[in-house]
Amino acid sequence: MGLSVVDPSLFSSLDPVVLQGSACAACAAHVFPAQGTCPMCAGIEVAPVPLPTAGVVWSWTTQRLAPKPPFRTDEFAPFSVGYIDLGPVIVEGWLLGKTDWMIGESVRLALAKAWTDDGETVFTYGFEVAE
Amino acid sequence: MTGGVNDVYLVGCSRTAFGRFDGEDQDLAEQAVRGALADCGLSWGDVEFAAGGTNGETKPDNLVARMGLTGIPFVTVKNGCATGAVALGTARNGLIAEQREIACVVGYDNHARGAFSASPARYGIGDWYGATGMMVTTSYFALKIQRYLHEHDIDPRILGHVSAKAFDYAASHPLAWRRTPVTVDEVLDSDMVNDPLTRLMFCSPDAGGVALILARGPRAFDLCDKPIRLAAVELRGRRPGSFEVFSPWLSPGVRTSPSVDAAAAAFRAAGVRPQDVQIAQVQDTESGAEIMHLGETGLCAPGDQGAGYLTGDYLAGGRLPVNTDGGCIANGEPVGASGLRQVHEVMTQLQGRALGQQVPGHLRIGFTHVYGAPGISACTVLVAEGASS
Ligand SMILES: [Zn+2]
């Protein structure tokens, strides 16, 4: 622990890394990040839940041009973003390690360096190819 | 058959050139309104109800300071990409509910180069989303069309055909912005922005204004040789399962879209079927959007779009000419004006007086579709009837 991350509320655990969503007691819908109400059925009985850490690429793109602020980076290089089907929910996040992907590829959750703040590395979540 | 008391018709229209503009935002609005009034021989004093919208900072209802302080109700609309269609629906409803006869609808915007940056807080999302580079509209469009092409087995090269068609139509339209023809290969070979979308597949924010004059009942036929009946204008929002911009998560269940719902509602209200449509406009913020929206509106069976582009279905001589003024891709997107530009183009095509390429033959039924954040769509059905052509 002690790791610096872009937003602690995204995670239910950092070691091992697990994302935190929320699940609706009425309709079982999962959402990410966790929120206090259910947008699917308007239910209010909603509780935090750890999300699966493995899934498949549902869609992807590669960001070829540096986004405008509020995007933060130490040095821009093209990076991939995807929607990952985790089963109960499809989560958007970075795709790590390469810039050319295929829908259906198996991936798993990992931490990735987002930027450096006062010499300290700040991490976000991403998904890497699962061996 | 002509001019039932609760039938509302388009009797006049005007648009400015779209592109970069140096003047004041409301110069565009005023030019469009004066043009539309002249088009049907009316003056501002004849207008009994007005509705208008912009995504900018000016107040549309303050146009009365330029046009004349006649005391009429002027409703202001701010519904993003659906602004024009919502203003049109508001004016239609105003004419019927209040039994007035003449309404004016106006939409305009004058966006700076590269506008449309978004802040997470405005969409109720944490700062991390923007800071990690995911709050990017081009990325959203790319992720959405990438999935759509995969699910419907459409060749990504079709994206090049969409833009090439847009620039081809615009080349013969005197008021479009980007009027230089571009080949399919030039579109595909331009800089990759977000795979699979290249630079020449995107529209840009720019400036423009459009105005329409509406008339209720038999009066329409005194003002215009060929009034176009506004048979439907329907607005819908997102339901669970829609795939909208700035979504950190999606539900894995059945995919829905406000475009599907708005189009179905418009066809139902007008009593026509998608296959009856002879000329259409669909939201083409980028080339993938046009492909998806042809499917979502029912104008083409999902998956058949590729064959449609390859066989020329959407060209002026084809089965269903689409975005015949060059659409957003070639006109840019002044948000407040864009939906009314669509109506202007379909109206003039139905009347046989298109400013650019006129679609041949006798056209009777037209359709328009807009779609935008945060998950809204508006569709219209326009019908030419009455006077022979
Ligand atoms: Zn629920």
Coordinates of C-alpha atoms and ligand atoms in Angstrom, one line a residue:
Chain A
M1 CA 0.0 0.0 0.0
G2 CA 1.0 3.6 0.1
L3 CA 0.8 3.6 -3.7
S4 CA -0.4 6.9 -5.2
V5 CA -3.3 6.5 -7.6
V6 CA -5.4 8.8 -9.8
D7 CA -8.5 8.3 -7.6
P8 CA -8.6 5.9 -4.6
S9 CA -12.3 5.4 -4.9
L10 CA -11.8 3.4 -8.2
F11 CA -10.1 0.6 -6.3
S12 CA -11.3 -1.9 -3.7
S13 CA -7.7 -3.2 -3.4
L14 CA -4.3 -2.1 -4.8
D15 CA -2.3 -5.3 -3.9
P16 CA -3.6 -7.2 -5.7
V17 CA -5.2 -4.6 -7.9
V18 CA -9.1 -4.9 -8.0
L19 CA -11.6 -2.3 -9.3
Q20 CA -14.5 -1.2 -7.1
G21 CA -17.9 -1.0 -8.7
S22 CA -21.4 -1.1 -7.2
A23 CA -24.2 -3.6 -7.6
C24 CA -28.0 -3.0 -7.3
A25 CA -29.9 -5.3 -5.0
A26 CA -33.1 -4.9 -7.0
C27 CA -31.9 -5.6 -10.6
A28 CA -28.3 -6.9 -10.1
A29 CA -26.9 -4.2 -12.5
H30 CA -23.2 -3.5 -11.9
V31 CA -21.7 -0.1 -12.6
F32 CA -18.2 1.5 -12.5
P33 CA -17.1 3.6 -10.7
A34 CA -19.3 2.8 -7.7
Q35 CA -22.3 5.1 -7.3
G36 CA -25.1 5.4 -4.8
T37 CA -28.1 4.8 -7.0
C38 CA -28.9 2.4 -9.9
P39 CA -29.3 4.2 -13.3
M40 CA -30.7 1.0 -14.8
C41 CA -33.8 0.6 -12.6
A42 CA -33.7 3.8 -10.5
G43 CA -33.1 1.5 -7.4
I44 CA -31.5 3.0 -4.3
E45 CA -30.4 -0.2 -2.5
V46 CA -26.9 -0.3 -4.0
A47 CA -23.7 -1.6 -2.4
P48 CA -20.0 -1.5 -3.3
V49 CA -18.6 -4.6 -5.0
P50 CA -15.2 -5.7 -6.2
L51 CA -15.2 -6.3 -10.0
P52 CA -13.7 -9.3 -11.8
T53 CA -10.1 -8.7 -12.8
A54 CA -10.1 -10.7 -16.1
G55 CA -12.1 -10.1 -19.3
V56 CA -12.1 -9.7 -23.0
V57 CA -11.6 -6.6 -25.3
W58 CA -15.2 -5.5 -26.3
S59 CA -13.9 -2.5 -28.3
W60 CA -10.7 -0.5 -28.7
T61 CA -9.1 2.5 -30.2
T62 CA -5.6 4.1 -30.1
Q63 CA -5.3 7.7 -29.1
R64 CA -2.9 9.0 -31.8
L65 CA -2.9 12.7 -30.8
A66 CA -2.3 14.1 -27.3
P67 CA -5.6 14.9 -25.7
K68 CA -6.1 18.5 -24.5
P69 CA -6.1 19.3 -20.7
P70 CA -7.3 18.1 -18.2
F71 CA -5.3 15.2 -19.7
R72 CA -2.0 14.8 -17.7
T73 CA 1.2 13.0 -18.8
D74 CA 4.9 13.4 -18.4
E75 CA 5.5 12.7 -22.1
F76 CA 2.8 11.8 -24.6
A77 CA 3.0 8.7 -26.6
P78 CA 0.0 7.1 -28.5
F79 CA -1.9 4.9 -26.1
S80 CA -4.8 2.5 -26.5
V81 CA -8.2 2.7 -24.7
G82 CA -10.8 0.0 -24.7
Y83 CA -14.0 -1.3 -23.3
I84 CA -13.4 -4.5 -21.4
D85 CA -16.2 -7.0 -20.9
L86 CA -15.8 -8.2 -17.3
G87 CA -19.0 -10.2 -17.3
P88 CA -21.4 -8.3 -15.1
V89 CA -20.2 -4.9 -16.5
I90 CA -18.2 -3.5 -19.4
V91 CA -15.5 -1.2 -18.1
E92 CA -13.6 1.5 -20.0
G93 CA -9.8 1.7 -19.4
W94 CA -6.3 1.8 -20.9
L95 CA -5.0 -1.1 -22.9
L96 CA -1.4 -1.6 -22.0
G97 CA 1.7 -2.8 -23.8
K98 CA 0.8 -2.3 -27.5
T99 CA -1.3 0.0 -29.8
D100 CA -2.9 -2.6 -32.1
W101 CA -5.7 -4.8 -30.7
M102 CA -8.4 -7.2 -31.7
I103 CA -11.9 -7.5 -30.3
G104 CA -12.1 -10.7 -28.2
E105 CA -8.5 -10.7 -26.9
S106 CA -8.2 -11.9 -23.3
V107 CA -6.9 -9.3 -20.9
R108 CA -6.3 -8.8 -17.2
L109 CA -6.3 -5.9 -14.8
A110 CA -3.0 -4.2 -14.0
L111 CA -1.7 -0.9 -12.6
A112 CA 0.0 1.5 -15.0
K113 CA 2.0 4.7 -14.5
A114 CA -0.2 7.7 -15.3
W115 CA 2.2 10.6 -14.5
T116 CA 4.8 11.8 -12.0
D117 CA 3.8 14.2 -9.3
D118 CA 6.7 15.8 -7.3
G119 CA 8.9 12.8 -8.1
E120 CA 6.2 10.4 -7.0
T121 CA 4.6 8.0 -9.6
V122 CA 0.8 8.2 -9.8
F123 CA -0.9 5.1 -11.0
T124 CA -4.1 4.3 -12.9
Y125 CA -5.6 1.1 -13.9
G126 CA -5.3 -0.6 -17.3
F127 CA -5.6 -4.0 -18.9
E128 CA -2.8 -6.1 -20.3
V129 CA -2.7 -9.2 -22.5
A130 CA -3.4 -12.2 -20.4
E131 CA -1.0 -15.1 -21.1
Chain B
M1 CA -56.2 17.0 -48.5
T2 CA -54.5 20.4 -48.2
G3 CA -54.2 22.4 -45.0
G4 CA -56.1 20.7 -42.2
V5 CA -56.4 23.2 -39.2
N6 CA -53.8 21.3 -37.2
D7 CA -51.4 20.5 -40.1
V8 CA -48.2 22.6 -39.9
Y9 CA -46.2 23.3 -43.0
L10 CA -42.7 24.6 -43.8
V11 CA -43.3 27.6 -46.1
G12 CA -40.0 29.4 -46.1
C13 CA -36.4 28.7 -45.4
S14 CA -32.9 30.2 -45.6
R15 CA -29.4 29.3 -44.5
T16 CA -26.1 31.1 -44.4
A17 CA -22.8 29.8 -45.7
F18 CA -21.3 27.5 -43.2
G19 CA -17.6 27.8 -42.2
R20 CA -15.4 30.3 -40.4
F21 CA -17.2 33.6 -39.6
D22 CA -15.8 36.9 -38.3
G23 CA -18.9 38.7 -37.2
E24 CA -21.3 38.5 -34.3
D25 CA -23.2 35.2 -33.6
Q26 CA -26.5 36.9 -34.1
D27 CA -25.5 38.3 -37.5
L28 CA -25.9 34.7 -38.7
A29 CA -29.3 34.4 -37.1
E30 CA -30.5 37.7 -38.5
Q31 CA -29.3 36.9 -42.0
A32 CA -31.1 33.5 -41.9
V33 CA -34.4 34.9 -40.5
R34 CA -34.6 37.7 -43.0
G35 CA -33.8 35.2 -45.8
A36 CA -36.5 32.8 -44.7
L37 CA -39.1 35.6 -44.4
A38 CA -38.3 36.9 -47.9
D39 CA -38.5 33.3 -49.2
C40 CA -42.3 33.2 -48.4
G41 CA -43.0 36.9 -48.8
L42 CA -43.6 37.7 -45.1
S43 CA -42.2 40.3 -42.7
W44 CA -41.2 40.0 -39.1
G45 CA -44.5 41.6 -38.1
D46 CA -46.4 38.6 -39.5
V47 CA -44.6 36.2 -37.1
E48 CA -46.8 35.2 -34.2
F49 CA -44.5 32.7 -32.4
A50 CA -40.8 32.1 -32.5
A51 CA -38.4 29.5 -31.2
G52 CA -34.6 29.5 -31.5
G53 CA -31.5 28.0 -30.1
T54 CA -27.7 28.3 -29.9
N55 CA -25.0 26.5 -28.0
G56 CA -23.2 29.7 -27.5
E57 CA -23.5 32.6 -25.0
T58 CA -26.0 34.9 -26.8
K59 CA -29.7 34.9 -26.0
P60 CA -31.7 33.8 -29.0
D61 CA -34.8 35.6 -27.8
N62 CA -32.9 38.9 -27.9
L63 CA -33.0 38.7 -31.7
V64 CA -36.2 40.8 -31.3
A65 CA -33.9 43.7 -30.7
R66 CA -32.7 43.4 -34.3
M67 CA -35.9 42.1 -35.9
G68 CA -38.6 44.2 -34.1
L69 CA -40.2 44.4 -30.7
T70 CA -43.6 42.9 -31.7
G71 CA -44.3 41.4 -28.4
I72 CA -44.6 37.8 -29.6
P73 CA -43.6 34.8 -27.4
F74 CA -40.0 33.7 -28.3
V75 CA -38.9 30.3 -26.7
T76 CA -35.2 29.7 -26.3
V77 CA -33.9 26.1 -26.7
K78 CA -30.5 24.7 -25.6
N79 CA -30.5 20.9 -26.3
G80 CA -27.0 20.4 -27.8
C81 CA -27.1 18.7 -31.2
A82 CA -30.9 18.4 -31.0
T83 CA -31.4 22.1 -30.5
G84 CA -32.8 22.8 -34.0
A85 CA -35.2 19.9 -34.0
V86 CA -36.4 20.8 -30.5
A87 CA -37.0 24.4 -31.6
L88 CA -38.9 23.1 -34.6
G89 CA -41.1 20.9 -32.4
T90 CA -41.7 23.7 -30.0
A91 CA -42.8 26.1 -32.8
R92 CA -45.1 23.4 -34.3
N93 CA -46.7 22.8 -30.8
G94 CA -47.0 26.5 -30.2
L95 CA -48.9 27.0 -33.5
I96 CA -51.3 24.1 -32.7
A97 CA -51.8 24.7 -28.9
E98 CA -52.3 28.4 -29.2
Q99 CA -54.0 28.3 -32.7
R100 CA -51.5 30.8 -34.1
E101 CA -50.7 30.7 -37.9
I102 CA -47.1 31.8 -38.5
A103 CA -44.0 30.8 -36.6
C104 CA -40.3 31.4 -37.1
V105 CA -37.6 28.9 -36.1
V106 CA -33.9 29.8 -36.0
G107 CA -30.7 28.1 -35.0
Y108 CA -27.1 29.5 -35.1
D109 CA -23.7 29.1 -33.7
N110 CA -20.2 30.5 -34.2
H111 CA -17.8 28.1 -32.7
A112 CA -14.1 28.8 -32.4
R113 CA -11.6 26.5 -34.0
G114 CA -11.2 23.3 -32.0
A115 CA -14.1 24.0 -29.7
F116 CA -15.9 21.1 -27.9
S117 CA -13.4 20.3 -25.1
A118 CA -15.3 18.9 -22.1
S119 CA -14.9 18.9 -18.4
P120 CA -15.7 15.8 -16.4
A121 CA -17.6 17.7 -13.7
R122 CA -20.2 18.9 -16.2
Y123 CA -21.0 15.2 -16.9
G124 CA -20.9 14.1 -13.3
I125 CA -17.6 12.1 -13.7
G126 CA -14.5 12.2 -11.5
D127 CA -11.4 14.3 -12.5
W128 CA -9.5 11.0 -13.0
Y129 CA -11.4 10.4 -16.2
G130 CA -10.2 13.5 -18.0
A131 CA -6.7 13.4 -16.5
T132 CA -6.1 9.8 -17.9
G133 CA -7.1 10.9 -21.4
M134 CA -10.5 9.1 -21.7
M135 CA -12.7 12.3 -21.9
V136 CA -12.1 12.6 -25.6
T137 CA -15.0 12.7 -28.1
T138 CA -13.0 11.3 -31.0
S139 CA -12.1 8.3 -28.9
Y140 CA -15.8 7.7 -28.1
F141 CA -16.8 7.8 -31.8
A142 CA -13.9 5.4 -32.6
L143 CA -14.8 2.9 -29.8
K144 CA -18.4 2.9 -30.9
I145 CA -17.9 2.4 -34.6
Q146 CA -15.1 -0.2 -34.0
R147 CA -17.6 -2.3 -32.1
Y148 CA -20.4 -1.7 -34.7
L149 CA -18.2 -2.7 -37.7
H150 CA -17.2 -5.9 -35.8
E151 CA -20.8 -6.8 -34.8
H152 CA -22.2 -6.2 -38.3
D153 CA -19.2 -7.4 -40.3
I154 CA -18.7 -4.2 -42.2
D155 CA -15.4 -3.4 -44.0
P156 CA -13.7 -0.4 -42.3
R157 CA -12.9 1.0 -45.8
I158 CA -16.6 1.9 -46.0
L159 CA -15.7 4.7 -43.6
G160 CA -13.7 6.3 -46.5
H161 CA -16.7 6.0 -48.8
V162 CA -18.9 8.0 -46.4
S163 CA -16.6 11.0 -46.3
A164 CA -15.9 10.9 -50.1
K165 CA -19.6 11.0 -50.7
A166 CA -20.0 14.0 -48.4
F167 CA -17.3 16.0 -50.1
D168 CA -18.7 15.0 -53.5
Y169 CA -22.1 16.4 -52.6
A170 CA -20.6 19.5 -51.1
A171 CA -18.5 20.2 -54.2
S172 CA -21.7 21.3 -56.0
H173 CA -23.3 23.1 -53.0
P174 CA -22.6 26.8 -52.9
L175 CA -23.0 27.2 -49.2
A176 CA -21.2 24.2 -47.9
W177 CA -17.8 24.7 -46.1
R178 CA -15.5 22.0 -47.5
R179 CA -16.1 21.8 -51.2
T180 CA -13.0 20.1 -52.6
P181 CA -13.7 16.5 -53.7
V182 CA -11.6 13.9 -51.9
T183 CA -11.1 10.2 -53.0
V184 CA -11.9 7.2 -50.8
D185 CA -8.2 6.4 -50.6
E186 CA -7.3 10.0 -49.6
V187 CA -9.8 9.8 -46.7
L188 CA -8.4 6.4 -45.6
D189 CA -4.8 7.6 -45.9
S190 CA -5.2 10.8 -44.0
D191 CA -3.7 10.9 -40.5
M192 CA -5.1 8.4 -38.1
V193 CA -6.8 10.2 -35.2
N194 CA -8.5 7.3 -33.3
D195 CA -8.4 3.9 -35.0
P196 CA -10.3 3.3 -37.2
L197 CA -11.1 7.0 -37.8
T198 CA -8.9 9.3 -39.8
R199 CA -8.7 13.1 -39.9
L200 CA -10.9 13.4 -43.1
M201 CA -13.7 11.3 -41.4
F202 CA -14.5 14.0 -38.8
C203 CA -16.6 17.1 -38.9
S204 CA -15.3 20.3 -37.2
P205 CA -17.1 22.9 -35.2
D206 CA -17.7 26.1 -37.3
A207 CA -20.3 28.8 -37.9
G208 CA -23.7 29.0 -39.6
G209 CA -27.3 30.0 -39.2
V210 CA -30.6 28.5 -40.5
A211 CA -34.2 29.7 -40.2
L212 CA -37.5 28.2 -41.2
I213 CA -41.0 29.8 -41.4
L214 CA -43.9 27.5 -40.4
A215 CA -47.6 28.1 -41.2
R216 CA -50.6 26.3 -39.8
G217 CA -53.6 25.2 -41.9
P218 CA -54.8 26.5 -45.3
R219 CA -52.8 29.7 -44.9
A220 CA -49.7 27.7 -45.9
F221 CA -50.9 27.3 -49.4
D222 CA -51.3 31.1 -49.8
L223 CA -47.7 31.6 -48.8
C224 CA -45.9 28.9 -50.8
D225 CA -46.4 27.0 -54.1
K226 CA -45.3 23.8 -52.5
P227 CA -45.5 23.8 -48.7
I228 CA -43.9 20.8 -47.0
R229 CA -45.9 19.2 -44.2
L230 CA -44.1 18.7 -41.0
A231 CA -45.6 15.2 -40.5
A232 CA -43.6 14.4 -37.4
V233 CA -41.0 15.8 -35.1
E234 CA -40.0 13.5 -32.1
L235 CA -37.4 13.8 -29.4
R236 CA -36.2 10.9 -27.3
G237 CA -33.6 10.4 -24.5
R238 CA -31.4 7.4 -23.6
R239 CA -32.6 4.2 -22.0
P240 CA -30.6 1.5 -20.2
G241 CA -28.2 -0.1 -22.6
S242 CA -27.4 2.9 -24.8
F243 CA -23.7 3.6 -25.6
E244 CA -23.1 7.3 -25.0
V245 CA -20.1 9.6 -24.9
F246 CA -18.1 9.8 -21.6
S247 CA -19.2 6.5 -20.2
P248 CA -16.7 4.8 -17.9
W249 CA -18.9 1.7 -18.0
L250 CA -21.5 0.1 -20.3
S251 CA -24.2 -2.5 -19.4
P252 CA -23.6 -5.9 -21.1
G253 CA -27.3 -6.3 -21.9
V254 CA -29.4 -5.4 -24.9
R255 CA -28.0 -2.4 -26.8
T256 CA -30.5 0.5 -27.2
S257 CA -30.2 3.9 -28.7
P258 CA -32.3 7.1 -28.5
S259 CA -31.9 7.2 -32.3
V260 CA -33.8 4.0 -32.7
D261 CA -36.6 5.3 -30.4
A262 CA -36.9 8.7 -31.9
A263 CA -37.0 7.4 -35.5
A264 CA -39.6 4.8 -34.6
A265 CA -41.7 7.4 -32.9
A266 CA -41.4 9.8 -35.9
F267 CA -42.4 7.1 -38.4
R268 CA -45.3 6.1 -36.2
A269 CA -46.6 9.7 -35.8
A270 CA -46.3 10.3 -39.6
G271 CA -47.9 7.0 -40.6
V272 CA -45.1 6.2 -43.0
R273 CA -42.5 3.4 -43.0
P274 CA -38.7 3.8 -43.2
Q275 CA -38.7 2.2 -46.7
D276 CA -41.1 4.9 -47.9
V277 CA -38.4 7.6 -47.4
Q278 CA -36.9 9.0 -50.6
I279 CA -34.4 11.5 -49.2
A280 CA -32.8 11.6 -45.8
Q281 CA -30.4 13.4 -43.5
V282 CA -28.7 11.5 -40.6
Q283 CA -26.2 12.8 -38.0
D284 CA -22.7 12.4 -39.4
T285 CA -20.5 13.9 -36.7
E286 CA -18.0 11.5 -38.2
S287 CA -18.3 8.9 -41.0
G288 CA -19.0 6.0 -38.6
A289 CA -22.0 7.9 -37.2
E290 CA -23.6 8.0 -40.6
I291 CA -23.2 4.2 -41.0
M292 CA -24.7 3.5 -37.5
H293 CA -27.5 6.0 -37.9
L294 CA -28.7 4.6 -41.2
G295 CA -29.1 1.3 -39.4
E296 CA -30.6 2.7 -36.1
T297 CA -33.2 4.8 -37.9
G298 CA -34.3 1.8 -40.0
L299 CA -33.4 3.4 -43.3
C300 CA -31.0 0.4 -43.9
A301 CA -30.9 -3.0 -42.5
P302 CA -28.0 -3.1 -40.0
G303 CA -25.1 -4.8 -41.8
D304 CA -26.2 -3.8 -45.3
Q305 CA -24.7 -0.3 -45.2
G306 CA -21.5 -1.5 -46.8
A307 CA -23.2 -2.8 -49.9
G308 CA -25.3 0.4 -50.0
Y309 CA -22.2 2.6 -50.2
L310 CA -20.5 0.4 -52.8
T311 CA -23.5 0.4 -55.1
G312 CA -24.2 4.1 -54.8
D313 CA -27.5 3.8 -52.9
Y314 CA -26.9 7.1 -51.1
L315 CA -25.9 9.1 -54.1
A316 CA -28.2 11.5 -56.0
G317 CA -29.4 8.8 -58.4
G318 CA -29.5 6.0 -55.8
R319 CA -32.2 4.2 -53.8
L320 CA -32.0 6.7 -50.9
P321 CA -29.9 9.9 -51.3
V322 CA -28.4 10.7 -47.9
N323 CA -26.9 14.0 -46.6
T324 CA -27.1 15.6 -50.0
D325 CA -25.7 18.9 -48.9
G326 CA -22.5 17.2 -47.6
G327 CA -23.8 16.8 -44.1
C328 CA -21.8 17.7 -41.0
I329 CA -18.7 16.3 -42.6
A330 CA -18.6 18.9 -45.3
N331 CA -20.6 21.7 -43.6
G332 CA -19.1 21.5 -40.2
E333 CA -21.3 21.5 -37.1
P334 CA -22.5 24.8 -35.7
V335 CA -24.5 22.9 -33.1
G336 CA -27.6 25.2 -32.9
A337 CA -28.0 25.4 -36.7
S338 CA -27.1 21.9 -37.7
G339 CA -30.4 20.2 -37.2
L340 CA -32.2 23.0 -39.1
R341 CA -29.7 22.7 -41.9
Q342 CA -30.8 19.1 -42.4
V343 CA -34.5 20.2 -42.6
H344 CA -33.6 23.1 -44.9
E345 CA -31.9 20.6 -47.3
V346 CA -34.7 18.0 -47.3
M347 CA -37.3 20.7 -47.6
T348 CA -35.7 22.3 -50.7
Q349 CA -35.0 18.8 -52.2
L350 CA -38.7 17.9 -51.8
Q351 CA -39.6 21.2 -53.5
G352 CA -37.3 20.6 -56.4
R353 CA -35.1 23.7 -55.6
A354 CA -32.1 22.3 -53.9
L355 CA -29.1 24.6 -53.7
G356 CA -26.7 21.9 -54.6
Q357 CA -27.2 18.6 -56.4
Q358 CA -31.0 18.2 -57.0
V359 CA -32.1 14.6 -56.6
P360 CA -34.0 13.6 -59.8
G361 CA -37.6 12.3 -59.9
H362 CA -40.7 13.1 -57.9
L363 CA -39.9 13.2 -54.2
R364 CA -42.7 13.0 -51.6
I365 CA -41.2 11.8 -48.3
G366 CA -38.1 13.0 -46.5
F367 CA -36.6 12.3 -43.1
T368 CA -34.0 14.0 -40.8
H369 CA -32.2 12.7 -37.7
V370 CA -29.9 14.3 -35.2
Y371 CA -28.1 12.7 -32.3
G372 CA -25.9 14.1 -29.5
A373 CA -24.8 14.2 -25.9
P374 CA -25.8 13.2 -23.4
G375 CA -27.8 10.6 -25.3
I376 CA -30.6 12.4 -27.1
S377 CA -32.0 12.1 -30.6
A378 CA -34.7 14.0 -32.6
C379 CA -36.2 12.9 -36.0
T380 CA -38.6 14.6 -38.4
V381 CA -40.7 13.3 -41.3
L382 CA -41.4 15.8 -44.0
V383 CA -44.1 15.2 -46.7
A384 CA -44.6 17.1 -50.0
E385 CA -48.3 17.1 -50.9
G386 CA -50.9 19.2 -52.5
A387 CA -49.8 21.1 -55.6
S388 CA -48.5 19.0 -58.4
S389 CA -44.8 19.2 -59.3
Ligands
ZN1 ZN -31.1 -1.6 -10.4

